[in-house]
């Protein structure tokens, strides 16, 4: 795909974080947008930020876990925009909890949004993408789709599955007009911890969080961790820019951040003991990470 001008892009999770900045950067590039979000207030905020760009925008308040709603979405977008060229399956949530104490409701909540949402969206939109001369499907996994940490069993399950699902359909569609991309962000400054759920007993904070807490001085409450996570990750505008460059260059796997590159390399070289390497690098990476937004 050479550029995004006059393309129609569907973005889930567009109310904040990478979804919001994907929308902004695509609008700047001349793409028309169907922005999707469960939170009507944050969706409206994103829409307001897009008004200065001369592009066509439709807003869709939708729960990606609602299969029936997702099945109807492509026709709604096509009726408004005429066609669909790009789909960014970006919405995601997490639960920070040991598996043995995680409720079935929490497990299902993450599975339905992170995994079934991506699968249902892909199934719904793929015929519309295949009808275009060139198109792209972009599914967001995570570096946690390559490595594991304690207390993230359901998140890992969904992100490993998204990686496998996306890489499989990329092979199935390799001779088609549809580019398939799997995105693996490292630490991006988003609201995922703020909007997530936590159920940890004393002493169950994962080792990496504990080390960061001891060395940097952050607490272990959800509020403290959420503030640290958002303020010390790569700015989501930069992450979104990397994604869009990856789409233009047709990179099937898009790694975001030095931490993602390091974790990917370490699990290849040290598949059993990679977690012992992380603490050595995470502090300098956290300090040096570019937390500033892209310049206008």
Short mmCIF file of C-alpha atoms in Angstrom, two decimals:
data_model
loop_
_atom_site.label_atom_id
_atom_site.label_comp_id
_atom_site.label_asym_id
_atom_site.label_seq_id
_atom_site.Cartn_x
_atom_site.Cartn_y
_atom_site.Cartn_z
CA UNK A 1 0.00 0.00 0.00
CA UNK A 2 1.62 3.23 -1.19
CA UNK A 3 -0.35 5.72 0.90
CA UNK A 4 -3.60 6.25 2.82
CA UNK A 5 -5.12 9.13 0.85
CA UNK A 6 -8.85 8.56 0.20
CA UNK A 7 -8.70 5.15 1.83
CA UNK A 8 -11.41 4.17 4.33
CA UNK A 9 -10.04 2.88 7.63
CA UNK A 10 -11.98 1.18 10.43
CA UNK A 11 -10.37 1.48 13.88
CA UNK A 12 -11.56 -0.25 17.05
CA UNK A 13 -10.53 1.09 20.44
CA UNK A 14 -10.38 4.57 18.91
CA UNK A 15 -11.31 6.38 22.12
CA UNK A 16 -7.76 6.62 23.47
CA UNK A 17 -4.18 5.42 23.13
CA UNK A 18 -2.96 3.94 19.88
CA UNK A 19 -6.48 3.81 18.42
CA UNK A 20 -6.92 7.55 18.85
CA UNK A 21 -3.55 8.37 17.32
CA UNK A 22 -4.03 5.93 14.46
CA UNK A 23 -7.15 7.94 13.65
CA UNK A 24 -5.34 11.27 13.89
CA UNK A 25 -2.37 10.19 11.77
CA UNK A 26 -4.59 8.56 9.17
CA UNK A 27 -6.74 11.70 8.97
CA UNK A 28 -3.59 13.78 8.47
CA UNK A 29 -2.68 11.39 5.64
CA UNK A 30 -6.06 11.95 3.98
CA UNK A 31 -7.87 8.76 4.99
CA UNK A 32 -11.58 8.67 5.76
CA UNK A 33 -12.41 7.04 9.07
CA UNK A 34 -14.90 4.82 10.83
CA UNK A 35 -13.87 5.15 14.48
CA UNK A 36 -15.25 2.58 16.91
CA UNK A 37 -15.27 2.59 20.71
CA UNK A 38 -17.43 1.27 23.56
CA UNK A 39 -17.07 4.52 25.54
CA UNK A 40 -19.21 7.19 23.88
CA UNK A 41 -17.49 10.04 25.75
CA UNK A 42 -13.94 9.16 24.69
CA UNK A 43 -15.14 8.41 21.16
CA UNK A 44 -16.59 11.91 21.01
CA UNK A 45 -13.28 13.33 22.24
CA UNK A 46 -11.43 11.58 19.43
CA UNK A 47 -13.99 12.79 16.91
CA UNK A 48 -13.52 16.37 18.12
CA UNK A 49 -9.75 16.09 17.61
CA UNK A 50 -10.34 14.97 14.02
CA UNK A 51 -12.57 17.87 13.00
CA UNK A 52 -9.69 20.00 11.74
CA UNK A 53 -8.92 17.47 9.01
CA UNK A 54 -10.89 17.54 5.71
CA UNK A 55 -11.90 13.88 5.82
CA UNK A 56 -15.15 11.96 6.17
CA UNK A 57 -15.67 10.50 9.66
CA UNK A 58 -18.30 8.15 11.03
CA UNK A 59 -18.53 7.29 14.74
CA UNK A 60 -19.69 3.90 15.99
CA UNK A 61 -20.35 3.17 19.66
CA UNK A 62 -19.78 -0.57 19.77
CA UNK A 63 -18.68 -3.37 22.06
CA UNK A 64 -16.31 -5.57 20.06
CA UNK A 65 -17.38 -8.49 22.26
CA UNK A 66 -20.89 -8.17 20.81
CA UNK A 67 -20.78 -10.57 17.86
CA UNK A 68 -24.11 -9.45 16.41
CA UNK A 69 -23.03 -5.79 16.47
CA UNK A 70 -19.70 -6.59 14.82
CA UNK A 71 -21.46 -8.56 12.09
CA UNK A 72 -23.59 -5.49 11.26
CA UNK A 73 -20.71 -3.01 11.37
CA UNK A 74 -19.22 -3.55 7.87
CA UNK A 75 -22.52 -2.71 6.16
CA UNK A 76 -22.92 0.40 8.32
CA UNK A 77 -19.44 1.54 7.35
CA UNK A 78 -19.95 0.71 3.67
CA UNK A 79 -23.29 2.53 3.60
CA UNK A 80 -21.59 5.65 4.96
CA UNK A 81 -18.24 5.53 3.16
CA UNK A 82 -18.87 3.39 0.07
CA UNK A 83 -16.07 0.89 0.66
CA UNK A 84 -13.55 -0.34 3.27
CA UNK A 85 -9.78 -0.46 2.72
CA UNK A 86 -8.19 -0.94 6.14
CA UNK A 87 -9.30 -2.53 9.40
CA UNK A 88 -7.33 -1.96 12.61
CA UNK A 89 -8.40 -4.45 15.30
CA UNK A 90 -6.91 -2.48 18.16
CA UNK A 91 -9.30 -2.74 21.13
CA UNK A 92 -7.97 -4.67 24.13
CA UNK A 93 -8.18 -5.13 27.90
CA UNK A 94 -6.31 -7.03 30.60
CA UNK A 95 -6.72 -8.63 34.02
CA UNK A 96 -3.71 -8.72 36.37
CA UNK A 97 -4.33 -11.83 38.45
CA UNK A 98 -2.96 -15.32 39.14
CA UNK A 99 -4.92 -17.86 37.13
CA UNK A 100 -6.07 -19.87 40.15
CA UNK A 101 -7.91 -16.91 41.70
CA UNK A 102 -9.16 -15.30 38.49
CA UNK A 103 -12.92 -15.41 38.16
CA UNK A 104 -14.50 -17.02 35.12
CA UNK A 105 -16.20 -13.69 34.42
CA UNK A 106 -12.84 -11.89 34.26
CA UNK A 107 -11.38 -14.60 32.03
CA UNK A 108 -14.33 -14.43 29.64
CA UNK A 109 -14.26 -10.62 29.59
CA UNK A 110 -10.70 -10.55 28.24
CA UNK A 111 -11.20 -13.50 25.87
CA UNK A 112 -14.37 -12.01 24.38
CA UNK A 113 -12.83 -8.59 23.72
CA UNK A 114 -9.22 -9.41 22.87
CA UNK A 115 -9.61 -12.65 20.93
CA UNK A 116 -13.20 -13.20 19.85
CA UNK A 117 -13.47 -9.51 18.99
CA UNK A 118 -10.54 -9.82 16.58
CA UNK A 119 -11.79 -13.10 15.09
CA UNK A 120 -15.35 -11.85 14.61
CA UNK A 121 -14.18 -8.56 13.14
CA UNK A 122 -11.82 -10.32 10.75
CA UNK A 123 -14.57 -12.67 9.61
CA UNK A 124 -17.02 -9.79 9.12
CA UNK A 125 -14.70 -7.40 7.28
CA UNK A 126 -12.60 -9.76 5.17
CA UNK A 127 -15.06 -10.03 2.24
CA UNK A 128 -15.21 -6.23 2.03
CA UNK A 129 -11.41 -5.94 2.10
CA UNK A 130 -11.04 -8.58 -0.62
CA UNK A 131 -13.37 -6.56 -2.84
CA UNK A 132 -10.87 -3.67 -2.97
CA UNK A 133 -7.85 -3.36 -5.34
CA UNK A 134 -5.59 -3.18 -2.28
CA UNK A 135 -6.45 -3.52 1.38
CA UNK A 136 -4.95 -4.25 4.79
CA UNK A 137 -5.98 -6.01 7.99
CA UNK A 138 -4.00 -5.01 11.07
CA UNK A 139 -4.43 -7.07 14.25
CA UNK A 140 -2.85 -5.93 17.51
CA UNK A 141 -1.15 -8.68 19.49
CA UNK A 142 1.57 -7.66 21.98
CA UNK A 143 5.10 -8.48 22.97
CA UNK A 144 3.14 -10.56 25.49
CA UNK A 145 2.23 -12.66 22.47
CA UNK A 146 5.89 -13.71 22.39
CA UNK A 147 7.01 -13.83 26.03
CA UNK A 148 5.25 -14.45 29.34
CA UNK A 149 5.12 -12.88 32.79
CA UNK A 150 3.24 -14.04 35.91
CA UNK A 151 -0.35 -12.89 36.55
CA UNK A 152 -1.17 -12.28 32.89
CA UNK A 153 -2.42 -15.73 31.87
CA UNK A 154 -5.57 -14.61 30.10
CA UNK A 155 -3.85 -11.68 28.37
CA UNK A 156 -1.05 -13.97 27.18
CA UNK A 157 -3.61 -16.50 25.98
CA UNK A 158 -5.35 -13.92 23.80
CA UNK A 159 -2.20 -12.30 22.46
CA UNK A 160 -0.44 -15.58 21.60
CA UNK A 161 -3.68 -16.66 19.89
CA UNK A 162 -3.96 -13.41 17.91
CA UNK A 163 -0.39 -13.90 16.74
CA UNK A 164 -1.08 -17.47 15.60
CA UNK A 165 -4.41 -16.57 14.02
CA UNK A 166 -3.01 -13.57 12.15
CA UNK A 167 0.12 -15.33 10.91
CA UNK A 168 -2.01 -18.25 9.71
CA UNK A 169 -4.43 -16.13 7.69
CA UNK A 170 -1.47 -14.17 6.30
CA UNK A 171 -0.27 -17.42 4.73
CA UNK A 172 -3.76 -18.28 3.52
CA UNK A 173 -4.14 -14.87 1.87
CA UNK A 174 -0.58 -14.39 0.62
CA UNK A 175 -1.71 -14.36 -3.02
CA UNK A 176 -4.62 -12.01 -2.41
CA UNK A 177 -4.91 -8.23 -2.50
CA UNK A 178 -5.14 -8.04 1.32
CA UNK A 179 -2.05 -7.28 3.39
CA UNK A 180 -2.08 -8.95 6.80
CA UNK A 181 -0.17 -7.41 9.70
CA UNK A 182 0.38 -8.51 13.29
CA UNK A 183 1.42 -5.72 15.67
CA UNK A 184 3.51 -6.40 18.78
CA UNK A 185 3.77 -3.30 20.99
CA UNK A 186 6.12 -3.14 23.93
CA UNK A 187 5.43 -0.66 26.72
CA UNK A 188 3.17 2.02 25.22
CA UNK A 189 1.73 4.77 27.42
CA UNK A 190 -1.96 3.86 27.21
CA UNK A 191 -4.91 3.41 29.58
CA UNK A 192 -4.90 -0.39 29.46
CA UNK A 193 -3.95 -0.72 33.14
CA UNK A 194 -6.41 2.02 34.12
CA UNK A 195 -9.22 0.26 32.27
CA UNK A 196 -8.15 -3.22 33.31
CA UNK A 197 -8.90 -5.30 36.38
CA UNK A 198 -6.57 -6.43 39.15
CA UNK A 199 -6.85 -9.26 41.66
CA UNK A 200 -3.53 -9.79 43.39
CA UNK A 201 -2.88 -11.18 46.84
CA UNK A 202 0.03 -9.94 48.94
CA UNK A 203 3.35 -11.06 47.47
CA UNK A 204 1.92 -11.79 44.02
CA UNK A 205 3.13 -8.71 42.17
CA UNK A 206 5.12 -10.03 39.23
CA UNK A 207 8.92 -9.79 39.64
CA UNK A 208 9.42 -7.18 36.93
CA UNK A 209 6.84 -4.86 38.52
CA UNK A 210 8.47 -5.45 41.91
CA UNK A 211 11.94 -4.53 40.63
CA UNK A 212 10.64 -1.40 38.93
CA UNK A 213 8.76 -0.51 42.08
CA UNK A 214 11.81 -0.88 44.31
CA UNK A 215 14.20 0.97 42.01
CA UNK A 216 11.93 3.75 40.74
CA UNK A 217 9.69 4.11 43.76
CA UNK A 218 6.24 3.31 42.41
CA UNK A 219 3.60 1.56 44.47
CA UNK A 220 1.72 -1.62 43.70
CA UNK A 221 -1.87 -0.38 43.72
CA UNK A 222 -3.73 -0.38 40.42
CA UNK A 223 -3.90 3.41 40.46
CA UNK A 224 -0.15 3.78 41.00
CA UNK A 225 0.72 1.16 38.40
CA UNK A 226 -1.71 2.69 35.90
CA UNK A 227 -0.17 6.13 36.33
CA UNK A 228 3.35 4.75 35.94
CA UNK A 229 2.39 2.66 32.91
CA UNK A 230 0.76 5.55 31.09
CA UNK A 231 3.42 8.15 31.90
CA UNK A 232 6.50 6.01 31.22
CA UNK A 233 5.63 4.18 28.02
CA UNK A 234 6.36 5.22 24.46
CA UNK A 235 3.89 7.91 23.50
CA UNK A 236 1.04 6.25 21.56
CA UNK A 237 1.42 8.72 18.69
CA UNK A 238 4.89 7.33 18.06
CA UNK A 239 3.64 3.75 18.30
CA UNK A 240 0.84 4.50 15.83
CA UNK A 241 3.32 6.08 13.44
CA UNK A 242 5.42 2.90 13.51
CA UNK A 243 2.32 0.83 12.74
CA UNK A 244 1.41 2.95 9.73
CA UNK A 245 4.97 2.85 8.40
CA UNK A 246 4.84 -0.93 8.77
CA UNK A 247 1.64 -1.07 6.72
CA UNK A 248 3.16 1.08 3.97
CA UNK A 249 6.24 -1.18 3.89
CA UNK A 250 4.03 -4.31 4.07
CA UNK A 251 5.77 -5.72 7.13
CA UNK A 252 3.83 -8.76 8.30
CA UNK A 253 5.18 -8.45 11.86
CA UNK A 254 5.41 -4.95 13.34
CA UNK A 255 7.43 -4.69 16.57
CA UNK A 256 7.07 -1.43 18.50
CA UNK A 257 9.79 -0.18 20.83
CA UNK A 258 13.29 -1.20 21.87
CA UNK A 259 11.79 -3.31 24.66
CA UNK A 260 9.74 -5.29 22.14
CA UNK A 261 12.81 -5.83 19.96
CA UNK A 262 14.86 -6.91 22.99
CA UNK A 263 12.21 -9.28 24.31
CA UNK A 264 11.72 -10.83 20.88
CA UNK A 265 15.47 -11.40 20.53
CA UNK A 266 15.92 -12.69 24.08
CA UNK A 267 13.18 -15.31 23.80
CA UNK A 268 14.79 -16.54 20.59
CA UNK A 269 18.27 -16.78 22.13
CA UNK A 270 17.26 -17.83 25.66
CA UNK A 271 13.83 -19.47 25.37
CA UNK A 272 13.86 -20.81 28.95
CA UNK A 273 15.65 -18.09 30.91
CA UNK A 274 14.82 -14.90 29.02
CA UNK A 275 13.00 -13.39 32.03
CA UNK A 276 16.32 -13.17 33.90
CA UNK A 277 17.64 -10.74 31.30
CA UNK A 278 14.78 -8.24 31.42
CA UNK A 279 15.59 -6.47 34.73
CA UNK A 280 19.08 -5.62 33.47
CA UNK A 281 17.68 -3.64 30.55
CA UNK A 282 14.25 -2.46 31.65
CA UNK A 283 15.41 0.42 33.87
CA UNK A 284 17.60 2.10 31.21
CA UNK A 285 14.95 1.41 28.56
CA UNK A 286 12.30 3.02 30.76
CA UNK A 287 14.49 6.08 31.34
CA UNK A 288 15.54 6.47 27.68
CA UNK A 289 12.16 5.66 26.10
CA UNK A 290 10.73 8.52 24.03
CA UNK A 291 7.63 9.57 25.96
CA UNK A 292 7.01 12.77 24.00
CA UNK A 293 4.30 12.92 21.32
CA UNK A 294 5.11 13.31 17.66
CA UNK A 295 5.41 16.89 16.50
CA UNK A 296 2.46 18.25 14.58
#
